[in-house]
mmCIF file of C-alpha atoms in Angstrom:
data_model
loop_
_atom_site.group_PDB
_atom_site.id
_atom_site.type_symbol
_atom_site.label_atom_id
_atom_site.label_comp_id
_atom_site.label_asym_id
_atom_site.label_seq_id
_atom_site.Cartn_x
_atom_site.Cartn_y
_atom_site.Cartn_z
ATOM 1 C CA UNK A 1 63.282 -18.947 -55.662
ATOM 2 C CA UNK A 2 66.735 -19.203 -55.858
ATOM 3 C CA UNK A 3 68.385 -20.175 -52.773
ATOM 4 C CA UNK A 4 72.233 -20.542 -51.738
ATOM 5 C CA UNK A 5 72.692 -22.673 -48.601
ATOM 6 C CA UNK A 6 76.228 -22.657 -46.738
ATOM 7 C CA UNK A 7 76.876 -25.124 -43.958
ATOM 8 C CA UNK A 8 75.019 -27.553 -46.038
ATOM 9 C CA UNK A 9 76.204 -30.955 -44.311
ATOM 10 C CA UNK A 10 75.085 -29.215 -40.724
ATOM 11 C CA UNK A 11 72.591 -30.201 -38.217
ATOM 12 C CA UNK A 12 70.287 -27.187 -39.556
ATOM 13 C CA UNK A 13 71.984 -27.090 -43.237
ATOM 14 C CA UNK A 14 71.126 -30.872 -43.799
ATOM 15 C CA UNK A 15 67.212 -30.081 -43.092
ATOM 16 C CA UNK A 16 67.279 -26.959 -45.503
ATOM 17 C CA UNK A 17 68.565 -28.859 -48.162
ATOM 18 C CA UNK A 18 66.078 -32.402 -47.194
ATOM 19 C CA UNK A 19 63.255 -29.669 -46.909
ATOM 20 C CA UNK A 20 64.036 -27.804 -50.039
ATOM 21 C CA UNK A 21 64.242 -31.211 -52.114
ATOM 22 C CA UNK A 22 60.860 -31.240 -53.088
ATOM 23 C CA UNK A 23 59.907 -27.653 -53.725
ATOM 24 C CA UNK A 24 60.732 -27.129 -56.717
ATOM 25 C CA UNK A 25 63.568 -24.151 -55.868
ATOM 26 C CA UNK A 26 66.690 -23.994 -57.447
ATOM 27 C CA UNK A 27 69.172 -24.585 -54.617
ATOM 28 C CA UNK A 28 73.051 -24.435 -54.361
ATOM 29 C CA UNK A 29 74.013 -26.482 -51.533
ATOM 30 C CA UNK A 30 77.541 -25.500 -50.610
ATOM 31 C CA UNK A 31 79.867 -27.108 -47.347
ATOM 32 C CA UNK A 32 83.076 -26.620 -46.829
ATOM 33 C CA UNK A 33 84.300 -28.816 -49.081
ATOM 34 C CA UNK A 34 82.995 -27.154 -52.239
ATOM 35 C CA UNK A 35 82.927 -23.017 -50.383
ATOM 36 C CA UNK A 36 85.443 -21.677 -48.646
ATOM 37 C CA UNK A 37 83.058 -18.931 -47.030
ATOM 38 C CA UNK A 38 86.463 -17.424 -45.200
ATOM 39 C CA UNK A 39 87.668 -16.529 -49.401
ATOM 40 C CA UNK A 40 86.312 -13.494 -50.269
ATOM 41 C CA UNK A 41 87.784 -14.167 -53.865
ATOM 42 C CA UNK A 42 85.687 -17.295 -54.134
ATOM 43 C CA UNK A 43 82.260 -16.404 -52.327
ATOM 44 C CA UNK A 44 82.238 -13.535 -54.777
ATOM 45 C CA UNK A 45 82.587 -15.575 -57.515
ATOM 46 C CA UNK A 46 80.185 -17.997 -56.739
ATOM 47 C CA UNK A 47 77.242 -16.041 -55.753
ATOM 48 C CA UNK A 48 77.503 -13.965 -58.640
ATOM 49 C CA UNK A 49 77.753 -17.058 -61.011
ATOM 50 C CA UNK A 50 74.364 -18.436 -59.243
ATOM 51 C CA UNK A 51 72.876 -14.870 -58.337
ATOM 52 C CA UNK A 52 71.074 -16.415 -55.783
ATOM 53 C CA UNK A 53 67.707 -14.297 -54.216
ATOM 54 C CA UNK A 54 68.419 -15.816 -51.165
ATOM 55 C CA UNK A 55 71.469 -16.750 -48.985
ATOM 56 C CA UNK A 56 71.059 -18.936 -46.073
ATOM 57 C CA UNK A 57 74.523 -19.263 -43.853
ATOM 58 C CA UNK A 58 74.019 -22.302 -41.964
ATOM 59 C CA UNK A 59 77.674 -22.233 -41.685
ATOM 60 C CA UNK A 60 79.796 -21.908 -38.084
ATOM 61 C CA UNK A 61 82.154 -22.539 -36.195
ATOM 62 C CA UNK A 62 80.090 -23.995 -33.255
ATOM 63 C CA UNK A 63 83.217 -26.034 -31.061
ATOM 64 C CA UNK A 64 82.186 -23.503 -28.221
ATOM 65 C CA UNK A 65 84.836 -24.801 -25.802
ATOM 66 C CA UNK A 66 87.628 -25.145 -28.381
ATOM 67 C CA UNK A 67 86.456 -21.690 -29.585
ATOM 68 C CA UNK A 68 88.207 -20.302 -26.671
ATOM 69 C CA UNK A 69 91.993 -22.277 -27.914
ATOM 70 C CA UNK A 70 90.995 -21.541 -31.808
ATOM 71 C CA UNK A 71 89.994 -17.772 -31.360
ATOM 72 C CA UNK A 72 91.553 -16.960 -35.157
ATOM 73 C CA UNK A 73 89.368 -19.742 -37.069
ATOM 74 C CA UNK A 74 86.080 -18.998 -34.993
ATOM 75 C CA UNK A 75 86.365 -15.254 -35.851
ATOM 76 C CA UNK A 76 87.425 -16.642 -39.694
ATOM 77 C CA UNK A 77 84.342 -18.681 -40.143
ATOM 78 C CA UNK A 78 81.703 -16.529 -37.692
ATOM 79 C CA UNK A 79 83.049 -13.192 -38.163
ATOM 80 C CA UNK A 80 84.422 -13.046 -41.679
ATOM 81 C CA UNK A 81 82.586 -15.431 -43.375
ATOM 82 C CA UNK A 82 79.524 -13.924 -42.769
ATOM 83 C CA UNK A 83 80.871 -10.929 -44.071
ATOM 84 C CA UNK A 84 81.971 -12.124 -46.949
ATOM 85 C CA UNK A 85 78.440 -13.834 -47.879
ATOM 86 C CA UNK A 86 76.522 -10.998 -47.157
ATOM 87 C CA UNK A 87 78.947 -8.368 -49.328
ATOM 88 C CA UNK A 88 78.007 -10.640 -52.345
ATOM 89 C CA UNK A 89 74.197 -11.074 -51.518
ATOM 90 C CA UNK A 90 74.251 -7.003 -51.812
ATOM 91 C CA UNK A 91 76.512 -7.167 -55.100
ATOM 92 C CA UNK A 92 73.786 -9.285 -56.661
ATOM 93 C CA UNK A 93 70.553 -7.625 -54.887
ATOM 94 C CA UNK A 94 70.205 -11.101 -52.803
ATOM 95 C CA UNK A 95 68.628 -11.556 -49.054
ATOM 96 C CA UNK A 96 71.261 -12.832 -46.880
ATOM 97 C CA UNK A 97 69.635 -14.982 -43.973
ATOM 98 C CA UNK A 98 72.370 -15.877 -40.747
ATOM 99 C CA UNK A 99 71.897 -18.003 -37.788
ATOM 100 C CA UNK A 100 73.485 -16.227 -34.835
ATOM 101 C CA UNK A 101 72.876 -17.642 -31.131
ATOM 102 C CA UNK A 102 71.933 -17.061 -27.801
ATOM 103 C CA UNK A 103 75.720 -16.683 -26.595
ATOM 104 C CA UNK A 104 75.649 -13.208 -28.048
ATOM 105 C CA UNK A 105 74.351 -12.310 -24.742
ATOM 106 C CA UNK A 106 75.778 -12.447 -21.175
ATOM 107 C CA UNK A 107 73.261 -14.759 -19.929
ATOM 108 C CA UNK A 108 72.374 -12.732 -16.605
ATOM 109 C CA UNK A 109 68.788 -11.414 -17.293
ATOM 110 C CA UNK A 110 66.605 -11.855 -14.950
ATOM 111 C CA UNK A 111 63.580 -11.905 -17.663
ATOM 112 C CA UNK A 112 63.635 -13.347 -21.229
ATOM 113 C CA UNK A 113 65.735 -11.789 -24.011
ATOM 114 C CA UNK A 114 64.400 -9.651 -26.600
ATOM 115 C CA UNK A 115 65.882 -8.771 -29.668
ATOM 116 C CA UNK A 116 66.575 -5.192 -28.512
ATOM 117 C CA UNK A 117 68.466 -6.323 -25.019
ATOM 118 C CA UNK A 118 72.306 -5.109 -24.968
ATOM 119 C CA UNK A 119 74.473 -7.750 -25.781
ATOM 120 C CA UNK A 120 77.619 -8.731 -24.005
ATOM 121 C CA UNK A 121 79.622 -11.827 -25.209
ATOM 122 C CA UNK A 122 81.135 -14.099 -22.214
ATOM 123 C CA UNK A 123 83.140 -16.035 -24.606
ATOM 124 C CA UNK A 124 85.509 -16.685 -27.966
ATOM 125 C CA UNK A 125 82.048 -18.367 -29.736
ATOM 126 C CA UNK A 126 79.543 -15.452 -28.652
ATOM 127 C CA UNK A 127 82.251 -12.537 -29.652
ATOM 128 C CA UNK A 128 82.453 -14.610 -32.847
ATOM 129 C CA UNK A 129 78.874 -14.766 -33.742
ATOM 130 C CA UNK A 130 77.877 -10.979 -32.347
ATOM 131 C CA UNK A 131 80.568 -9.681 -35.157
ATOM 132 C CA UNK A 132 79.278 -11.909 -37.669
ATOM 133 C CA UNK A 133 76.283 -10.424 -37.432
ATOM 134 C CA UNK A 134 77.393 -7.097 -37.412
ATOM 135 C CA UNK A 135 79.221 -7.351 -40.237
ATOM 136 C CA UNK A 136 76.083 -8.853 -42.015
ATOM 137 C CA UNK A 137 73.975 -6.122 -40.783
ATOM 138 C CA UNK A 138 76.644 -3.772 -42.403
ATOM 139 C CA UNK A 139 76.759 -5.363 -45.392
ATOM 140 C CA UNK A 140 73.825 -6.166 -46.606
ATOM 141 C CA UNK A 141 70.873 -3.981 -46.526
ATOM 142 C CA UNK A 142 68.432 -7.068 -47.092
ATOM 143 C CA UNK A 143 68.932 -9.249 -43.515
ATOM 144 C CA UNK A 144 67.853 -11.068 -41.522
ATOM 145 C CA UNK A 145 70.232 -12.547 -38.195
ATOM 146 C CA UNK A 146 68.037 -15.576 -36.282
ATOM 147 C CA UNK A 147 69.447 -16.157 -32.604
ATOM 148 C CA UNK A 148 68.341 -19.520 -31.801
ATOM 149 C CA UNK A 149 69.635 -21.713 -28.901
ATOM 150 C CA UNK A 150 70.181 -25.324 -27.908
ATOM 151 C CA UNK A 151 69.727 -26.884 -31.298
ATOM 152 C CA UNK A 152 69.301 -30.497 -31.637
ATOM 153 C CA UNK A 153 68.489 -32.914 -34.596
ATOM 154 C CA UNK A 154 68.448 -36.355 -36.338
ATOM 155 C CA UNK A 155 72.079 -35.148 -38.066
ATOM 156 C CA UNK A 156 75.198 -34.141 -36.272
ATOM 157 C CA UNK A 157 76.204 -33.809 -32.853
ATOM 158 C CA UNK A 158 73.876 -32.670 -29.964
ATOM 159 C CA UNK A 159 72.236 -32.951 -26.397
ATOM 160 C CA UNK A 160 69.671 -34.959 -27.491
ATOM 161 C CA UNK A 161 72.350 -37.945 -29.091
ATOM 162 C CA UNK A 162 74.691 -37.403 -26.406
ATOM 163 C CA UNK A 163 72.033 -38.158 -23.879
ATOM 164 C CA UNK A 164 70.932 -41.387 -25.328
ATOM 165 C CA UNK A 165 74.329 -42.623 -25.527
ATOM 166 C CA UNK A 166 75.112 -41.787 -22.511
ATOM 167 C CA UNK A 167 71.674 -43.367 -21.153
ATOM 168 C CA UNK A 168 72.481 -46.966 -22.724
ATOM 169 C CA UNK A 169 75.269 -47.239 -20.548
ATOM 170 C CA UNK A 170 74.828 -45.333 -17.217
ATOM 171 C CA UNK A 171 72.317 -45.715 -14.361
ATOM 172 C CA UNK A 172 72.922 -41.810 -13.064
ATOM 173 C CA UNK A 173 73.929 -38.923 -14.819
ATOM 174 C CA UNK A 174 74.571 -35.601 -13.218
ATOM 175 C CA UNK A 175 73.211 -32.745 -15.775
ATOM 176 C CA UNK A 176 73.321 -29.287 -15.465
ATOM 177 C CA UNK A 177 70.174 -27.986 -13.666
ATOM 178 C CA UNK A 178 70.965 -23.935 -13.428
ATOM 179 C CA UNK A 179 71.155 -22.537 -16.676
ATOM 180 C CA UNK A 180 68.093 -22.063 -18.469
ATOM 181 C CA UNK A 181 67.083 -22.098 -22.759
ATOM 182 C CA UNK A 182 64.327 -23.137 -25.082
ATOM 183 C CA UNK A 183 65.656 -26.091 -26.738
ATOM 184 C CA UNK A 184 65.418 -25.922 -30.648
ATOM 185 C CA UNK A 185 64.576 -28.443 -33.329
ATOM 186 C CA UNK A 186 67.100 -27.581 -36.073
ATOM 187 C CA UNK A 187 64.405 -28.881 -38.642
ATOM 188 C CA UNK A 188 61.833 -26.002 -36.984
ATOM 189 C CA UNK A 189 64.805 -23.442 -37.681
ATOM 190 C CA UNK A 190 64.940 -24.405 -41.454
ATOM 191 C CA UNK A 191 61.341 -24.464 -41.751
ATOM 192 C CA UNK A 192 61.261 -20.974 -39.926
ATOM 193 C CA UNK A 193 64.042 -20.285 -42.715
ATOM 194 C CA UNK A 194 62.346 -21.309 -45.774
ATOM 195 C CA UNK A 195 58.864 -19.427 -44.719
ATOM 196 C CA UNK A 196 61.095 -16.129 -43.995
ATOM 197 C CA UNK A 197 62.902 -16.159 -47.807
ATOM 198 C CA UNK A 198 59.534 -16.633 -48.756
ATOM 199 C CA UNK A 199 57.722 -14.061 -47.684
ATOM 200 C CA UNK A 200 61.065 -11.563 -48.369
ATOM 201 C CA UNK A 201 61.500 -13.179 -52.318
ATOM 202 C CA UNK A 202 57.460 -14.236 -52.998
ATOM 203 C CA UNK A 203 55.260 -11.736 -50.700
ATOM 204 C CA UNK A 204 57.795 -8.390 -50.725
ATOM 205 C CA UNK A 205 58.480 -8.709 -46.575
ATOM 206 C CA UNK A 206 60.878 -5.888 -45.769
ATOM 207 C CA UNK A 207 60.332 -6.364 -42.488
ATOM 208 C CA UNK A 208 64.371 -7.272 -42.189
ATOM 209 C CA UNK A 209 66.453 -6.951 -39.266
ATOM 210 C CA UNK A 210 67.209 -9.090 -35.699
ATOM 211 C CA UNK A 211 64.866 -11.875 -34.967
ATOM 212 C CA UNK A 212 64.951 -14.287 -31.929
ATOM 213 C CA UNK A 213 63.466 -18.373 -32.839
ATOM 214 C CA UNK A 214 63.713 -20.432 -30.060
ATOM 215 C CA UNK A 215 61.779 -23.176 -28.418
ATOM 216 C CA UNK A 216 59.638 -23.448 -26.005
ATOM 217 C CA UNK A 217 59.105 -24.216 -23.180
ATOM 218 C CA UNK A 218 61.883 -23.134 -21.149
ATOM 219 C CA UNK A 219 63.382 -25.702 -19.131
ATOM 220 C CA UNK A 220 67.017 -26.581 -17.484
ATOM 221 C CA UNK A 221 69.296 -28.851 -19.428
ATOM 222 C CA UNK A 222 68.717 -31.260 -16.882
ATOM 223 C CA UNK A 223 64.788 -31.164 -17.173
ATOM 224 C CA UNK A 224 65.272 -31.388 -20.895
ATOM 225 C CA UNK A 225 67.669 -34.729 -20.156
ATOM 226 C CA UNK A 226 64.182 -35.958 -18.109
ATOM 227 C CA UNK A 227 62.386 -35.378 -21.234
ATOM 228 C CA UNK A 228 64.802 -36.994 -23.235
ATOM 229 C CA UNK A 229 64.644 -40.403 -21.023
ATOM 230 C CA UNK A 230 60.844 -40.322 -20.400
ATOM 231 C CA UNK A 231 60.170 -40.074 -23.745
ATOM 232 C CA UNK A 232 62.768 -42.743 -24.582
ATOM 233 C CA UNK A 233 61.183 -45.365 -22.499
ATOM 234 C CA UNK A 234 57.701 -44.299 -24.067
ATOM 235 C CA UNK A 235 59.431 -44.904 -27.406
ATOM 236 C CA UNK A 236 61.637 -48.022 -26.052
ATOM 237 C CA UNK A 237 64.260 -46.867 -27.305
ATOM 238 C CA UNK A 238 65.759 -47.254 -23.613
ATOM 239 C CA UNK A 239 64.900 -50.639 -22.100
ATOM 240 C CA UNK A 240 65.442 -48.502 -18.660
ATOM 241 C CA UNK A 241 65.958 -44.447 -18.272
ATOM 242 C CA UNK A 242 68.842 -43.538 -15.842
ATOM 243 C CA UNK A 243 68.726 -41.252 -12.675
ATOM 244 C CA UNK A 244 69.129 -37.676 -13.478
ATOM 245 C CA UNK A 245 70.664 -35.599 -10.740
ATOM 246 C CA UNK A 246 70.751 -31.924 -11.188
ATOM 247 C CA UNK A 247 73.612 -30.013 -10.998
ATOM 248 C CA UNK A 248 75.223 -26.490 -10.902
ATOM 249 C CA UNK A 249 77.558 -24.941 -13.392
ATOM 250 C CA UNK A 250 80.386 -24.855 -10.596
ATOM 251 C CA UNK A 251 79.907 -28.505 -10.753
ATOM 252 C CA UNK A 252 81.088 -28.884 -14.425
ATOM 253 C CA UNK A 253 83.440 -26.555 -15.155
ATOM 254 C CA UNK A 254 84.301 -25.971 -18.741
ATOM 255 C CA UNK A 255 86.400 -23.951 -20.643
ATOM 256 C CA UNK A 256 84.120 -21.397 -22.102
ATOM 257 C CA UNK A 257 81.553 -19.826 -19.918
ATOM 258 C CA UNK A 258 77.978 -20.937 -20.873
ATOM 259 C CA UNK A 259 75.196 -18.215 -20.468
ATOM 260 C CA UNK A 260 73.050 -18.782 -17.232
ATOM 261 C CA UNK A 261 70.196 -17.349 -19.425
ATOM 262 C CA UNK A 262 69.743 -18.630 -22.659
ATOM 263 C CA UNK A 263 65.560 -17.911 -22.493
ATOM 264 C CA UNK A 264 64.699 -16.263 -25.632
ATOM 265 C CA UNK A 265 61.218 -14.081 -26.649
ATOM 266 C CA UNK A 266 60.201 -15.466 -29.785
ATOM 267 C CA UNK A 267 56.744 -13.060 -30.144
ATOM 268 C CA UNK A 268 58.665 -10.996 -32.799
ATOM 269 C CA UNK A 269 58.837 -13.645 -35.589
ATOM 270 C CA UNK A 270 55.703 -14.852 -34.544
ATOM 271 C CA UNK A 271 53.859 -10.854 -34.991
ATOM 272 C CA UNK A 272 56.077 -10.250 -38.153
ATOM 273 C CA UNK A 273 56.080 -13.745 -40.000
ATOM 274 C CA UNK A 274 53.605 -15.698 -38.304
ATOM 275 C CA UNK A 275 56.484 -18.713 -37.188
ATOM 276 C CA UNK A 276 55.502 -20.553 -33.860
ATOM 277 C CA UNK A 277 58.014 -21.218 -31.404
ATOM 278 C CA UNK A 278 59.434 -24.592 -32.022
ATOM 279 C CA UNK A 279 57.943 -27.107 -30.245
ATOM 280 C CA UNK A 280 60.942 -29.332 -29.203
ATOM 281 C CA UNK A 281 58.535 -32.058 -27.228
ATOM 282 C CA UNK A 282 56.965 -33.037 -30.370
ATOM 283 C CA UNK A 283 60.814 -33.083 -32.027
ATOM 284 C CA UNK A 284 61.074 -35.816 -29.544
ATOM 285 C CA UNK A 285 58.816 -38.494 -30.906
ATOM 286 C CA UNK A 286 60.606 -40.549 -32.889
ATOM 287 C CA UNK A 287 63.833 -40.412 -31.220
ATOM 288 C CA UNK A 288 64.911 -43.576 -32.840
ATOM 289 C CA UNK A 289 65.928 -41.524 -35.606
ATOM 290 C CA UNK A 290 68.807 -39.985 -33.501
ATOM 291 C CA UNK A 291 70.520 -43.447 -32.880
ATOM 292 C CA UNK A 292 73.194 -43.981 -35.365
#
């Protein structure tokens, strides 16, 4: 395969490309320092020079709270970007692969999200991301748009490094204990990633369209920052785990509104492409690889 990967440097576009290295694909890893994704001119231009079969946009603008102060560059790189990638994935017959998120909807369900459920942005970042993937969706007759949510990683900023900082220092910490997600290895996401272009480039899956991968299982963010500790002791990575005391979203206000409900159904990757949820516990296990 041919594969074109934006948002290479990324917490998700860093395990595509370490992932990929060893395959034997050709890949062009592009970041923001050598693709512009926001130039139509020059996305054009380079995806018809590579004429990739595959695009993967690992690229965002994910700042959710500064999102709401930089509306113009989060609708630039979520909105228009996307557009622009998938316009030249159909000039050269390519699969365009996006990673949208769970902010797309309004986080009130009662149940878990399916792909199908009305969405209904609360925010810059989610408005951002639902138009990217419209635009994709208009664009480019080959897609496919993977909501994921809460995505953490050895590479770039997340919950899971933020917590063990936080934990070397601090006896207590007050997390967030009412909104609700399936936190997401970003290396499960590019695996799920890499299986998908295969089966669309290698096995002839049409099957394209709106897929939710997420992980499982559902917890708060503050019984995912238990998880985080316990498991840090296990590992001694923390000589002692602090105190978590559960909170509520009135408690820690922020500027963007965060969805109450970020629970996603994963069954329809599983049925179409066989891709397990992501099993973020077992993500866990060698968290000394998150400690700079």
């Amino acid at each position: 395969m041919k594969i074109m990967i934006t948002g290479s440097h990324g917490q998700v576009g860093t395990c595509l490309v370490n992932q990929l290295a060893t395959t034997g694909h050709d890949v062009l890893a592009m970041d923001r320092d050598t693709l512009d994704i926001t130039d139509a001119q020059q996305v054009m231009h380079t995806v018809c020079d590579f004429r990739p079969d595959v695009i993967i946009n690992a690229a965002a603008h994910t700042a959710v709270d500064k999102a709401e102060s930089e509306r113009e560059l989060s609708f630039a790189i979520n909105r228009d970007g996307p557009k622009n990638l998938a316009e030249a994935a159909q000039e050269v017959h390519a699969a365009m692969l996006h990673i949208s998120t769970d902010y797309v909807f309004a986080g009130n369900k009662d149940g878990i999200y399916i792909e199908s459920d009305n969405t209904d942005p609360q925010g810059v970042y989610g408005a951002s991301k639902l138009d990217g993937e419209l635009s994709v969706i208009s664009a480019c007759d080959k897609h496919i748009i993977l909501r994921t949510a809460w995505v953490f990683g050895e590479h770039g900023n997340n919950f899971v490094k933020t917590m063990l900082r936080l934990g070397q220092t601090r006896d207590t910490l007050g997390v967030v204990g009412d909104q609700f997600g399936g936190p997401t290895y970003a290396g499960d996401i590019a695996a799920a990633l890499i299986t998908i272009a295969s089966a669309i480039v290698e096995q002839g899956n049409t099957e394209f369209g709106v897929y939710h991968f997420a992980g499982l299982p559902h917890v708060s963010w503050a019984q995912f920052a238990q998880t985080i500790f316990d498991k840090a002791q296990e590992q001694s990575v923390l000589s002692k785990k602090p105190v978590v005391n559960s909170i509520t979203t009135a408690d820690y206000p922020t500027p963007a509104k965060r969805p109450a409900n970020s629970r996603l159904d994963t069954q329809k990757i599983t049925q179409t492409f066989g891709i397990a949820a992501s099993d973020w516990q077992a993500a866990l296990c060698h968290l000394d690889d998150y400690i700079a």
